[in-house]
Amino acid sequence: MAAKLVISLILLSLFSLSYPLPDNSVSDAVEILSNSGYLSMALTLEFGSKFLTPPSPSLTIFSPSDSAFASFGQPSLALLQFHFSPLSFSSTFIKTLPYHAKIPTMSPNHTLIVTSLPSDHQVSLNGVKINQPAIYDDGSLRIFGIETFLDPDYSVSESQDGADPDLTLGQSVECLESVRGSEMNFDEAVRYLTTEGYNVMASFLQLQLVGFKDQSVVLTVFAPPDEAFRGYFGNFSEYSSIFLRHAVPCKISYQDLIDFDQGTVLPTFLEGFKINVTKSLKDLHLNNVRVNDPSLYLNDWMYIHGVENIVPEYVPQSSQIRSSMVNLKFLTILVTFSSLFLCIFSL
């Protein structure tokens, strides 16, 4: 995970070892850029790649056009690094990123801010639109064209309220406490989760898919291990909903979970998705998924508990019973029919 692990949620990065981009990626990209009105970035990439490209198999570049370079003048190395992200974003995935989501860059302590909504026609970062969504894409290296240079000092003021209403936190949920978003820092949690085999959930947290830092909120996260996400490789449209279903807008300790009544239903940040808490003598389950690593991480405003797998849709027990009864009835009919069939042919 490079620099500030903000979104290794991109599963392409997660399940890869730390090796550099394929040898031909940079040279092929240089040629395409040169022929597409991005000669300045082509030269920058060709002669400065060792300073700008990370030692990882993924990279996304947000490239200003030649006219932008001509107007701006010679950019500094730090500014160029701000246009390079150590993760690989497809055009499809980047359109799903919510307002205020953070994207890591090669510039230390600087991230890009998504300033568009998933419903918008064009994606914008730091107030700059992506006007060329796929200049180059070989799966490892992806390059997008942007209108002008991105501003590292850009910030979204409180008056710029473009948050997606579908991502608003559940205000009806009663929690014991809350904190101002400015006090929330995911870095420590991210570092810890990555050392414990929860890279994907660490990445979701740092990406802040629901804009946590812009709201007063406490939360509980139920974290599946990295292996649980292998079946979702490439399903970019599902990433946001997967995380939101594992986040609850209250701070809940493991003891709280144990003390809940059997069948207690918890709300999540994914609209309409509920988590049903059930208990046995030894284990605690969330929608039939066992909590196997309780109190994995905690701070003043967040608890993280490890779970064995991705939490599925909750099926009420009554529905399960009805389904079992239907299956049993069908099996009974089938056995009866088979017996009758055998009797007929034995005559």
XYZ file of C-alpha atoms in Angstrom:
347
model
C 0.000 0.000 0.000
C 1.561 3.233 -1.053
C 2.087 6.371 1.015
C -1.211 6.893 2.804
C -3.288 3.797 2.164
C -6.485 5.600 1.254
C -8.085 3.091 -1.089
C -6.435 -0.219 -1.598
C -10.019 -1.256 -1.806
C -9.334 -1.569 -5.494
C -9.001 -5.328 -5.432
C -6.514 -5.253 -8.277
C -3.993 -3.797 -5.853
C -4.967 -5.954 -2.925
C -4.302 -9.347 -4.459
C -1.082 -8.336 -6.180
C 2.422 -8.423 -4.821
C 4.470 -5.252 -4.709
C 6.104 -5.390 -8.118
C 6.410 -2.558 -10.652
C 4.268 -1.841 -13.668
C 4.778 -4.107 -16.690
C 7.769 -2.955 -18.753
C 5.693 -2.089 -21.777
C 2.981 -0.130 -19.916
C 4.920 3.127 -19.658
C 6.362 2.975 -23.184
C 2.957 2.179 -24.712
C 1.329 4.950 -22.700
C 3.983 7.457 -23.829
C 3.228 6.668 -27.463
C -0.544 6.964 -27.017
C -0.229 10.223 -25.074
C 2.029 11.715 -27.734
C -0.568 11.017 -30.407
C -3.534 12.244 -28.370
C -2.662 15.845 -27.574
C -0.828 15.049 -24.348
C 2.786 15.318 -25.485
C 3.860 17.215 -22.354
C 2.651 14.420 -20.083
C 4.168 11.850 -22.457
C 7.593 13.474 -22.052
C 7.079 13.819 -18.324
C 6.262 10.129 -18.032
C 9.084 9.039 -20.314
C 11.864 10.935 -18.563
C 10.499 11.176 -15.035
C 8.835 7.825 -14.490
C 11.324 6.693 -11.829
C 10.343 9.704 -9.686
C 6.627 9.485 -10.372
C 5.656 5.833 -10.683
C 5.260 3.724 -7.519
C 6.864 0.291 -6.962
C 3.478 -1.353 -7.439
C 1.631 -2.958 -10.368
C -0.979 -0.208 -10.590
C -1.062 3.476 -11.447
C -3.622 6.085 -12.474
C -2.561 9.383 -14.042
C -4.766 12.450 -14.344
C -3.172 14.330 -17.226
C -3.685 17.992 -18.149
C -3.585 18.673 -21.881
C -0.702 20.335 -23.705
C -2.569 23.648 -23.688
C -2.869 23.433 -19.896
C 0.878 22.811 -19.601
C 1.538 25.787 -21.893
C -0.666 28.091 -19.806
C 0.616 26.871 -16.452
C 4.335 26.688 -17.153
C 6.756 24.118 -15.778
C 5.065 22.254 -12.886
C 7.077 21.183 -9.847
C 7.765 17.531 -9.090
C 5.415 17.729 -6.092
C 2.607 19.032 -8.301
C 3.180 16.305 -10.872
C 3.101 13.675 -8.119
C -0.289 15.054 -7.116
C -1.604 13.917 -10.508
C -0.380 10.326 -10.013
C -2.298 7.825 -7.871
C -0.672 4.512 -6.846
C -3.893 2.627 -7.610
C -5.550 1.687 -10.859
C -9.071 3.044 -11.433
C -11.245 1.940 -14.314
C -13.616 4.436 -15.911
C -16.516 2.405 -14.561
C -15.298 2.429 -10.984
C -14.311 6.067 -10.777
C -17.858 7.058 -11.769
C -19.209 5.245 -8.706
C -17.126 7.205 -6.197
C -19.318 9.376 -3.979
C -18.953 13.059 -3.264
C -16.020 13.826 -0.908
C -14.357 10.428 -1.450
C -10.573 10.648 -1.153
C -8.075 9.310 -3.697
C -4.422 8.806 -2.693
C -1.642 10.405 -4.695
C 2.128 10.122 -4.958
C 2.391 13.524 -3.285
C 2.978 12.916 0.443
C 0.040 13.849 2.705
C -2.098 14.993 -0.226
C -5.231 13.321 -1.543
C -7.616 14.171 -4.331
C -11.233 14.939 -3.458
C -14.132 13.722 -5.570
C -16.302 16.788 -6.228
C -18.969 15.155 -8.373
C -21.876 12.826 -7.643
C -22.198 9.316 -9.101
C -25.241 10.618 -10.973
C -23.296 13.438 -12.662
C -22.442 13.152 -16.340
C -18.751 13.927 -15.734
C -16.476 13.071 -12.827
C -14.617 15.961 -11.228
C -11.667 15.979 -8.826
C -10.779 19.054 -6.792
C -13.297 20.937 -8.912
C -11.620 19.918 -12.199
C -13.561 17.779 -14.666
C -12.238 14.613 -16.245
C -12.906 15.370 -19.911
C -11.097 12.397 -21.444
C -12.024 9.219 -19.541
C -9.796 6.684 -21.278
C -6.698 8.016 -23.017
C -4.850 4.836 -22.080
C -5.915 1.693 -20.212
C -4.067 -1.617 -20.096
C -5.559 -2.765 -16.793
C -2.494 -1.772 -14.758
C -1.846 1.765 -15.973
C -4.817 4.015 -16.633
C -4.694 7.634 -17.813
C -7.509 10.190 -17.748
C -7.467 13.619 -19.359
C -8.425 16.618 -17.222
C -9.216 20.228 -18.077
C -6.368 21.838 -16.157
C -3.926 21.220 -13.320
C -5.326 20.023 -9.996
C -4.850 22.291 -6.991
C -3.248 20.545 -3.958
C -4.632 23.277 -1.695
C -8.196 22.769 -2.872
C -10.751 22.259 -0.109
C -14.509 21.803 -0.092
C -16.180 24.427 2.057
C -19.274 23.636 4.129
C -21.309 25.819 1.776
C -20.460 23.508 -1.117
C -23.023 20.949 -0.092
C -23.247 18.544 -2.968
C -23.520 15.376 -0.917
C -25.581 12.619 -2.405
C -28.806 12.347 -0.369
C -28.650 8.577 -0.700
C -25.408 8.651 1.294
C -26.754 10.715 4.186
C -26.311 9.003 7.518
C -29.366 7.681 9.299
C -30.401 10.549 11.557
C -33.147 8.565 13.246
C -30.598 6.225 14.815
C -30.014 7.021 18.472
C -26.387 6.753 19.483
C -24.850 7.444 22.836
C -22.333 9.932 21.544
C -21.002 11.634 18.460
C -17.864 13.420 17.362
C -17.172 16.182 14.934
C -15.891 14.985 11.611
C -12.725 17.045 11.975
C -11.771 14.869 14.965
C -12.058 11.652 12.965
C -8.842 10.189 11.629
C -8.766 6.740 10.062
C -4.993 6.469 9.680
C -4.317 4.470 12.834
C -7.188 2.068 12.146
C -6.042 1.652 8.536
C -2.486 0.831 9.573
C -3.669 -1.717 12.113
C -6.150 -3.414 9.793
C -3.570 -3.810 7.037
C -1.250 -5.652 9.428
C -4.053 -8.015 10.446
C -5.179 -9.129 6.986
C -8.078 -6.705 6.531
C -6.646 -4.631 3.674
C -9.916 -4.249 1.785
C -11.862 -2.916 4.759
C -8.936 -0.669 5.651
C -9.152 0.754 2.171
C -12.903 1.289 2.390
C -12.396 3.208 5.619
C -9.715 5.460 4.231
C -11.782 6.122 1.137
C -14.577 7.280 3.482
C -17.324 6.117 1.156
C -20.058 7.757 3.194
C -18.270 11.034 3.840
C -17.729 10.357 7.529
C -15.404 13.301 8.022
C -18.126 15.728 7.043
C -20.653 14.615 9.632
C -20.977 14.107 13.382
C -20.996 10.367 13.744
C -19.814 7.326 15.631
C -19.734 3.982 13.959
C -19.137 0.259 14.185
C -17.561 -1.641 11.319
C -17.821 -5.394 10.812
C -14.746 -6.370 8.810
C -14.529 -9.497 6.634
C -11.002 -10.750 5.845
C -9.406 -10.116 2.470
C -10.138 -13.649 1.237
C -13.882 -13.003 1.457
C -13.648 -10.403 -1.332
C -12.104 -12.588 -4.014
C -15.482 -13.395 -5.512
C -16.144 -9.679 -5.964
C -12.991 -8.995 -7.990
C -13.862 -6.549 -10.758
C -17.424 -5.881 -9.586
C -16.690 -2.184 -9.130
C -20.345 -1.138 -8.854
C -20.756 -3.312 -5.748
C -17.821 -1.985 -3.717
C -19.665 0.917 -2.130
C -22.695 -1.141 -1.100
C -20.475 -3.914 0.294
C -18.807 -1.494 2.670
C -21.989 0.349 3.628
C -23.723 -2.882 4.647
C -20.904 -3.596 7.110
C -21.010 -0.167 8.800
C -23.482 0.683 11.563
C -24.115 4.311 12.662
C -23.545 3.577 16.361
C -20.567 2.656 18.484
C -21.218 -0.921 19.610
C -18.776 -2.905 21.723
C -18.637 -6.679 21.639
C -20.180 -6.756 25.096
C -23.054 -4.642 23.767
C -23.596 -7.221 21.015
C -23.636 -10.014 23.585
C -26.091 -8.086 25.768
C -28.524 -7.475 22.907
C -31.705 -9.512 22.926
C -31.765 -12.477 20.588
C -32.811 -11.300 17.130
C -31.953 -7.631 17.658
C -31.853 -5.868 14.277
C -29.193 -3.222 13.601
C -29.469 -0.527 10.916
C -26.591 0.003 8.502
C -25.445 2.810 6.230
C -26.843 0.869 3.258
C -30.463 1.892 2.920
C -32.797 -0.999 3.651
C -30.019 -3.384 4.726
C -30.376 -4.729 8.270
C -28.144 -6.879 10.436
C -29.798 -9.476 12.655
C -27.888 -10.384 15.820
C -28.218 -13.989 16.974
C -26.361 -15.814 19.734
C -25.477 -19.382 20.633
C -23.653 -20.746 23.653
C -20.240 -20.018 22.149
C -20.685 -17.688 19.197
C -22.348 -14.500 18.035
C -23.657 -14.230 14.468
C -24.646 -11.358 12.194
C -27.054 -12.571 9.515
C -25.613 -16.045 10.217
C -21.989 -14.889 9.787
C -19.850 -15.527 12.873
C -18.022 -12.722 14.652
C -14.610 -14.385 14.910
C -12.363 -11.453 15.810
C -14.231 -9.214 18.278
C -12.855 -5.839 19.357
C -10.318 -5.957 16.544
C -9.810 -2.199 16.850
C -11.405 0.570 18.882
C -11.030 4.264 19.601
C -13.197 7.031 21.043
C -15.693 6.967 18.184
C -15.360 3.623 16.394
C -15.384 -0.111 17.041
C -14.216 -2.665 14.461
C -15.110 -6.348 14.825
C -13.813 -9.068 12.512
C -16.336 -11.394 10.882
C -15.703 -14.617 8.967
C -17.294 -13.583 5.695
C -19.219 -10.855 3.888
C -22.530 -10.325 5.657
C -25.369 -11.447 3.337
C -28.923 -10.158 3.102
C -30.887 -11.008 6.242
C -33.536 -13.673 5.761
C -36.080 -13.707 8.637
C -36.199 -17.005 10.470
C -39.894 -17.378 9.695
C -39.063 -17.262 5.986
C -36.364 -19.867 6.489
C -38.825 -22.095 8.344
C -41.437 -21.700 5.617
C -38.818 -22.509 3.000
C -37.721 -25.597 4.946
C -41.333 -26.724 5.333
C -41.928 -26.328 1.595
C -38.770 -28.308 0.847
C -39.789 -31.013 3.325
C -43.266 -31.219 1.833
C -41.806 -31.482 -1.666
C -39.404 -34.201 -0.505
C -42.272 -36.135 1.098
C -44.298 -35.969 -2.116
C -41.265 -37.047 -4.138
C -40.575 -40.040 -1.882
C -44.243 -41.046 -1.952
C -44.351 -40.801 -5.740
C -41.133 -42.813 -6.065
C -42.492 -45.539 -3.801
C -45.723 -45.702 -5.782
C -43.739 -45.809 -9.035
C -41.652 -48.741 -7.768
C -44.763 -50.592 -6.590
C -46.408 -50.278 -10.005
C -43.396 -51.671 -11.837
C -42.909 -54.484 -9.334
C -46.376 -55.921 -10.099
